[in-house]
Amino acid sequence: AKCLEIAEKKKESETEKLKEIRDYAIEKIIAEFPNSSLNGDKEMRLPNNINICFPGIDSEFITISLDTLGFAVSYSSSCRTLKEDSSSYVIQALGNRHCSMSSLRFTFGRESEKSDIDKLVTALHSVIK
């Protein structure tokens, strides 16, 4: 009950902080990678989650490469099961059929900072040629 009480007290401020980091990440990644595009609506989404299409990349390879650099990302939507192939029916349903296998999902948390996004973008540049 105490944990729920603390979470409820912090919910609004945490949500605002995460939205700020999320929006910064969207703007920074889209600016640095002009061929990339946001999957889904910019505003009507969770405050801590983005999914970005990088046409022509092997998102599974990029996920593994980023992992070796200390970044945990995913290469599909969270709605895909391990029994399915790498394509994402959720991304296809959002209208990005060409990106169902070229998307990366980024999730941010309480400890995330804008400086982490800057480091992520640098890492993305090193693995996306």
mmCIF file with all atom_site columns, C-alpha atoms in Angstrom:
data_model
loop_
_atom_site.group_PDB
_atom_site.id
_atom_site.type_symbol
_atom_site.label_atom_id
_atom_site.label_alt_id
_atom_site.label_comp_id
_atom_site.label_asym_id
_atom_site.label_entity_id
_atom_site.label_seq_id
_atom_site.pdbx_PDB_ins_code
_atom_site.Cartn_x
_atom_site.Cartn_y
_atom_site.Cartn_z
_atom_site.occupancy
_atom_site.B_iso_or_equiv
_atom_site.pdbx_formal_charge
_atom_site.auth_seq_id
_atom_site.auth_comp_id
_atom_site.auth_asym_id
_atom_site.auth_atom_id
_atom_site.pdbx_PDB_model_num
ATOM 1   C CA . ALA A 1 1   ? 0.000  0.000   0.000   1.00 0.00 ? 1   ALA A CA 1
ATOM 2   C CA . LYS A 1 2   ? 2.907  2.360   0.767   1.00 0.00 ? 2   LYS A CA 1
ATOM 3   C CA . CYS A 1 3   ? 4.460  1.739   -2.656  1.00 0.00 ? 3   CYS A CA 1
ATOM 4   C CA . LEU A 1 4   ? 1.161  2.545   -4.335  1.00 0.00 ? 4   LEU A CA 1
ATOM 5   C CA . GLU A 1 5   ? 0.893  5.734   -2.286  1.00 0.00 ? 5   GLU A CA 1
ATOM 6   C CA . ILE A 1 6   ? 4.411  6.826   -3.325  1.00 0.00 ? 6   ILE A CA 1
ATOM 7   C CA . ALA A 1 7   ? 3.754  5.951   -6.979  1.00 0.00 ? 7   ALA A CA 1
ATOM 8   C CA . GLU A 1 8   ? 0.529  7.924   -6.950  1.00 0.00 ? 8   GLU A CA 1
ATOM 9   C CA . LYS A 1 9   ? 2.301  10.980  -5.501  1.00 0.00 ? 9   LYS A CA 1
ATOM 10  C CA . LYS A 1 10  ? 5.045  10.851  -8.131  1.00 0.00 ? 10  LYS A CA 1
ATOM 11  C CA . LYS A 1 11  ? 2.903  9.817   -11.112 1.00 0.00 ? 11  LYS A CA 1
ATOM 12  C CA . GLU A 1 12  ? 2.241  13.295  -12.478 1.00 0.00 ? 12  GLU A CA 1
ATOM 13  C CA . SER A 1 13  ? 5.788  14.630  -12.150 1.00 0.00 ? 13  SER A CA 1
ATOM 14  C CA . GLU A 1 14  ? 7.300  11.387  -13.493 1.00 0.00 ? 14  GLU A CA 1
ATOM 15  C CA . THR A 1 15  ? 4.927  11.432  -16.462 1.00 0.00 ? 15  THR A CA 1
ATOM 16  C CA . GLU A 1 16  ? 5.895  15.009  -17.331 1.00 0.00 ? 16  GLU A CA 1
ATOM 17  C CA . LYS A 1 17  ? 9.619  14.239  -17.032 1.00 0.00 ? 17  LYS A CA 1
ATOM 18  C CA . LEU A 1 18  ? 9.276  11.152  -19.234 1.00 0.00 ? 18  LEU A CA 1
ATOM 19  C CA . LYS A 1 19  ? 7.282  13.058  -21.858 1.00 0.00 ? 19  LYS A CA 1
ATOM 20  C CA . GLU A 1 20  ? 10.040 15.658  -22.007 1.00 0.00 ? 20  GLU A CA 1
ATOM 21  C CA . ILE A 1 21  ? 12.711 12.978  -22.478 1.00 0.00 ? 21  ILE A CA 1
ATOM 22  C CA . ARG A 1 22  ? 10.544 11.085  -24.984 1.00 0.00 ? 22  ARG A CA 1
ATOM 23  C CA . ASP A 1 23  ? 9.907  14.212  -27.063 1.00 0.00 ? 23  ASP A CA 1
ATOM 24  C CA . TYR A 1 24  ? 13.594 15.154  -26.925 1.00 0.00 ? 24  TYR A CA 1
ATOM 25  C CA . ALA A 1 25  ? 14.504 11.666  -28.156 1.00 0.00 ? 25  ALA A CA 1
ATOM 26  C CA . ILE A 1 26  ? 12.014 11.832  -31.022 1.00 0.00 ? 26  ILE A CA 1
ATOM 27  C CA . GLU A 1 27  ? 13.249 15.243  -32.169 1.00 0.00 ? 27  GLU A CA 1
ATOM 28  C CA . LYS A 1 28  ? 16.942 14.348  -31.796 1.00 0.00 ? 28  LYS A CA 1
ATOM 29  C CA . ILE A 1 29  ? 16.738 10.971  -33.555 1.00 0.00 ? 29  ILE A CA 1
ATOM 30  C CA . ILE A 1 30  ? 14.569 12.236  -36.424 1.00 0.00 ? 30  ILE A CA 1
ATOM 31  C CA . ALA A 1 31  ? 16.909 15.227  -36.907 1.00 0.00 ? 31  ALA A CA 1
ATOM 32  C CA . GLU A 1 32  ? 20.069 13.086  -36.841 1.00 0.00 ? 32  GLU A CA 1
ATOM 33  C CA . PHE A 1 33  ? 18.630 10.356  -39.088 1.00 0.00 ? 33  PHE A CA 1
ATOM 34  C CA . PRO A 1 34  ? 16.586 12.151  -41.780 1.00 0.00 ? 34  PRO A CA 1
ATOM 35  C CA . ASN A 1 35  ? 15.329 8.891   -43.323 1.00 0.00 ? 35  ASN A CA 1
ATOM 36  C CA . SER A 1 36  ? 13.891 7.737   -40.006 1.00 0.00 ? 36  SER A CA 1
ATOM 37  C CA . SER A 1 37  ? 10.258 8.188   -39.018 1.00 0.00 ? 37  SER A CA 1
ATOM 38  C CA . LEU A 1 38  ? 8.189  7.855   -35.892 1.00 0.00 ? 38  LEU A CA 1
ATOM 39  C CA . ASN A 1 39  ? 5.778  4.945   -35.739 1.00 0.00 ? 39  ASN A CA 1
ATOM 40  C CA . GLY A 1 40  ? 2.492  6.044   -34.213 1.00 0.00 ? 40  GLY A CA 1
ATOM 41  C CA . ASP A 1 41  ? 1.232  9.413   -33.099 1.00 0.00 ? 41  ASP A CA 1
ATOM 42  C CA . LYS A 1 42  ? 3.677  11.879  -31.552 1.00 0.00 ? 42  LYS A CA 1
ATOM 43  C CA . GLU A 1 43  ? 1.328  12.918  -28.747 1.00 0.00 ? 43  GLU A CA 1
ATOM 44  C CA . MET A 1 44  ? -1.074 10.019  -28.201 1.00 0.00 ? 44  MET A CA 1
ATOM 45  C CA . ARG A 1 45  ? 1.410  7.506   -26.859 1.00 0.00 ? 45  ARG A CA 1
ATOM 46  C CA . LEU A 1 46  ? 2.878  6.335   -23.592 1.00 0.00 ? 46  LEU A CA 1
ATOM 47  C CA . PRO A 1 47  ? 5.147  8.932   -21.997 1.00 0.00 ? 47  PRO A CA 1
ATOM 48  C CA . ASN A 1 48  ? 8.110  6.557   -21.861 1.00 0.00 ? 48  ASN A CA 1
ATOM 49  C CA . ASN A 1 49  ? 8.052  4.765   -25.193 1.00 0.00 ? 49  ASN A CA 1
ATOM 50  C CA . ILE A 1 50  ? 8.911  5.461   -28.833 1.00 0.00 ? 50  ILE A CA 1
ATOM 51  C CA . ASN A 1 51  ? 9.200  3.245   -31.876 1.00 0.00 ? 51  ASN A CA 1
ATOM 52  C CA . ILE A 1 52  ? 11.201 4.583   -34.801 1.00 0.00 ? 52  ILE A CA 1
ATOM 53  C CA . CYS A 1 53  ? 11.598 3.216   -38.301 1.00 0.00 ? 53  CYS A CA 1
ATOM 54  C CA . PHE A 1 54  ? 15.072 3.211   -39.832 1.00 0.00 ? 54  PHE A CA 1
ATOM 55  C CA . PRO A 1 55  ? 14.440 2.080   -43.434 1.00 0.00 ? 55  PRO A CA 1
ATOM 56  C CA . GLY A 1 56  ? 16.890 -0.430  -44.786 1.00 0.00 ? 56  GLY A CA 1
ATOM 57  C CA . ILE A 1 57  ? 18.473 -1.487  -41.500 1.00 0.00 ? 57  ILE A CA 1
ATOM 58  C CA . ASP A 1 58  ? 18.468 -4.926  -39.967 1.00 0.00 ? 58  ASP A CA 1
ATOM 59  C CA . SER A 1 59  ? 16.875 -3.967  -36.666 1.00 0.00 ? 59  SER A CA 1
ATOM 60  C CA . GLU A 1 60  ? 17.805 -7.240  -34.978 1.00 0.00 ? 60  GLU A CA 1
ATOM 61  C CA . PHE A 1 61  ? 21.486 -6.632  -35.797 1.00 0.00 ? 61  PHE A CA 1
ATOM 62  C CA . ILE A 1 62  ? 21.276 -3.011  -34.602 1.00 0.00 ? 62  ILE A CA 1
ATOM 63  C CA . THR A 1 63  ? 19.628 -4.175  -31.356 1.00 0.00 ? 63  THR A CA 1
ATOM 64  C CA . ILE A 1 64  ? 22.507 -6.575  -30.694 1.00 0.00 ? 64  ILE A CA 1
ATOM 65  C CA . SER A 1 65  ? 25.084 -3.943  -31.666 1.00 0.00 ? 65  SER A CA 1
ATOM 66  C CA . LEU A 1 66  ? 23.550 -1.360  -29.330 1.00 0.00 ? 66  LEU A CA 1
ATOM 67  C CA . ASP A 1 67  ? 23.442 -3.951  -26.558 1.00 0.00 ? 67  ASP A CA 1
ATOM 68  C CA . THR A 1 68  ? 27.210 -4.368  -26.808 1.00 0.00 ? 68  THR A CA 1
ATOM 69  C CA . LEU A 1 69  ? 27.456 -0.590  -26.318 1.00 0.00 ? 69  LEU A CA 1
ATOM 70  C CA . GLY A 1 70  ? 25.280 -0.687  -23.205 1.00 0.00 ? 70  GLY A CA 1
ATOM 71  C CA . PHE A 1 71  ? 21.887 0.216   -24.677 1.00 0.00 ? 71  PHE A CA 1
ATOM 72  C CA . ALA A 1 72  ? 18.917 -2.108  -24.264 1.00 0.00 ? 72  ALA A CA 1
ATOM 73  C CA . VAL A 1 73  ? 16.440 -1.582  -27.103 1.00 0.00 ? 73  VAL A CA 1
ATOM 74  C CA . SER A 1 74  ? 14.008 -3.866  -28.867 1.00 0.00 ? 74  SER A CA 1
ATOM 75  C CA . TYR A 1 75  ? 13.538 -4.523  -32.566 1.00 0.00 ? 75  TYR A CA 1
ATOM 76  C CA . SER A 1 76  ? 9.786  -4.949  -32.643 1.00 0.00 ? 76  SER A CA 1
ATOM 77  C CA . SER A 1 77  ? 6.682  -3.873  -30.856 1.00 0.00 ? 77  SER A CA 1
ATOM 78  C CA . SER A 1 78  ? 6.013  -5.396  -27.461 1.00 0.00 ? 78  SER A CA 1
ATOM 79  C CA . CYS A 1 79  ? 2.938  -7.088  -28.944 1.00 0.00 ? 79  CYS A CA 1
ATOM 80  C CA . ARG A 1 80  ? 4.937  -9.721  -30.852 1.00 0.00 ? 80  ARG A CA 1
ATOM 81  C CA . THR A 1 81  ? 5.449  -13.195 -29.491 1.00 0.00 ? 81  THR A CA 1
ATOM 82  C CA . LEU A 1 82  ? 8.682  -15.145 -29.779 1.00 0.00 ? 82  LEU A CA 1
ATOM 83  C CA . LYS A 1 83  ? 6.903  -17.659 -32.028 1.00 0.00 ? 83  LYS A CA 1
ATOM 84  C CA . GLU A 1 84  ? 6.364  -14.998 -34.684 1.00 0.00 ? 84  GLU A CA 1
ATOM 85  C CA . ASP A 1 85  ? 8.916  -13.827 -37.214 1.00 0.00 ? 85  ASP A CA 1
ATOM 86  C CA . SER A 1 86  ? 10.768 -10.524 -36.823 1.00 0.00 ? 86  SER A CA 1
ATOM 87  C CA . SER A 1 87  ? 8.103  -8.477  -38.571 1.00 0.00 ? 87  SER A CA 1
ATOM 88  C CA . SER A 1 88  ? 5.640  -6.568  -36.446 1.00 0.00 ? 88  SER A CA 1
ATOM 89  C CA . TYR A 1 89  ? 1.943  -6.615  -37.265 1.00 0.00 ? 89  TYR A CA 1
ATOM 90  C CA . VAL A 1 90  ? 1.518  -3.646  -34.905 1.00 0.00 ? 90  VAL A CA 1
ATOM 91  C CA . ILE A 1 91  ? 3.907  -1.486  -36.953 1.00 0.00 ? 91  ILE A CA 1
ATOM 92  C CA . GLN A 1 92  ? 2.151  -2.624  -40.123 1.00 0.00 ? 92  GLN A CA 1
ATOM 93  C CA . ALA A 1 93  ? -1.216 -1.662  -38.612 1.00 0.00 ? 93  ALA A CA 1
ATOM 94  C CA . LEU A 1 94  ? 0.155  1.813   -37.852 1.00 0.00 ? 94  LEU A CA 1
ATOM 95  C CA . GLY A 1 95  ? 0.637  2.237   -41.597 1.00 0.00 ? 95  GLY A CA 1
ATOM 96  C CA . ASN A 1 96  ? 4.370  1.605   -41.900 1.00 0.00 ? 96  ASN A CA 1
ATOM 97  C CA . ARG A 1 97  ? 4.336  -1.690  -43.772 1.00 0.00 ? 97  ARG A CA 1
ATOM 98  C CA . HIS A 1 98  ? 7.854  -1.045  -45.139 1.00 0.00 ? 98  HIS A CA 1
ATOM 99  C CA . CYS A 1 99  ? 9.177  -0.669  -41.587 1.00 0.00 ? 99  CYS A CA 1
ATOM 100 C CA . SER A 1 100 ? 7.870  -3.805  -39.941 1.00 0.00 ? 100 SER A CA 1
ATOM 101 C CA . MET A 1 101 ? 11.411 -5.227  -39.827 1.00 0.00 ? 101 MET A CA 1
ATOM 102 C CA . SER A 1 102 ? 13.366 -1.948  -39.608 1.00 0.00 ? 102 SER A CA 1
ATOM 103 C CA . SER A 1 103 ? 12.057 -0.444  -36.400 1.00 0.00 ? 103 SER A CA 1
ATOM 104 C CA . LEU A 1 104 ? 13.590 0.031   -32.992 1.00 0.00 ? 104 LEU A CA 1
ATOM 105 C CA . ARG A 1 105 ? 11.636 0.444   -29.757 1.00 0.00 ? 105 ARG A CA 1
ATOM 106 C CA . PHE A 1 106 ? 13.103 2.669   -27.042 1.00 0.00 ? 106 PHE A CA 1
ATOM 107 C CA . THR A 1 107 ? 11.691 2.708   -23.519 1.00 0.00 ? 107 THR A CA 1
ATOM 108 C CA . PHE A 1 108 ? 12.722 5.263   -20.904 1.00 0.00 ? 108 PHE A CA 1
ATOM 109 C CA . GLY A 1 109 ? 12.513 5.097   -17.126 1.00 0.00 ? 109 GLY A CA 1
ATOM 110 C CA . ARG A 1 110 ? 12.810 7.088   -13.938 1.00 0.00 ? 110 ARG A CA 1
ATOM 111 C CA . GLU A 1 111 ? 16.602 7.295   -14.217 1.00 0.00 ? 111 GLU A CA 1
ATOM 112 C CA . SER A 1 112 ? 16.649 8.361   -17.889 1.00 0.00 ? 112 SER A CA 1
ATOM 113 C CA . GLU A 1 113 ? 18.100 11.784  -18.694 1.00 0.00 ? 113 GLU A CA 1
ATOM 114 C CA . LYS A 1 114 ? 18.510 13.870  -21.847 1.00 0.00 ? 114 LYS A CA 1
ATOM 115 C CA . SER A 1 115 ? 22.237 13.153  -21.724 1.00 0.00 ? 115 SER A CA 1
ATOM 116 C CA . ASP A 1 116 ? 21.375 9.446   -22.130 1.00 0.00 ? 116 ASP A CA 1
ATOM 117 C CA . ILE A 1 117 ? 19.557 10.305  -25.353 1.00 0.00 ? 117 ILE A CA 1
ATOM 118 C CA . ASP A 1 118 ? 22.634 12.157  -26.623 1.00 0.00 ? 118 ASP A CA 1
ATOM 119 C CA . LYS A 1 119 ? 24.761 9.065   -25.878 1.00 0.00 ? 119 LYS A CA 1
ATOM 120 C CA . LEU A 1 120 ? 22.171 6.856   -27.588 1.00 0.00 ? 120 LEU A CA 1
ATOM 121 C CA . VAL A 1 121 ? 22.257 8.981   -30.737 1.00 0.00 ? 121 VAL A CA 1
ATOM 122 C CA . THR A 1 122 ? 26.064 8.766   -30.795 1.00 0.00 ? 122 THR A CA 1
ATOM 123 C CA . ALA A 1 123 ? 25.818 4.979   -30.449 1.00 0.00 ? 123 ALA A CA 1
ATOM 124 C CA . LEU A 1 124 ? 23.198 4.831   -33.228 1.00 0.00 ? 124 LEU A CA 1
ATOM 125 C CA . HIS A 1 125 ? 25.568 6.712   -35.526 1.00 0.00 ? 125 HIS A CA 1
ATOM 126 C CA . SER A 1 126 ? 28.293 4.168   -34.808 1.00 0.00 ? 126 SER A CA 1
ATOM 127 C CA . VAL A 1 127 ? 26.113 1.178   -35.733 1.00 0.00 ? 127 VAL A CA 1
ATOM 128 C CA . ILE A 1 128 ? 23.900 2.619   -38.493 1.00 0.00 ? 128 ILE A CA 1
ATOM 129 C CA . LYS A 1 129 ? 26.105 3.361   -41.466 1.00 0.00 ? 129 LYS A CA 1
#
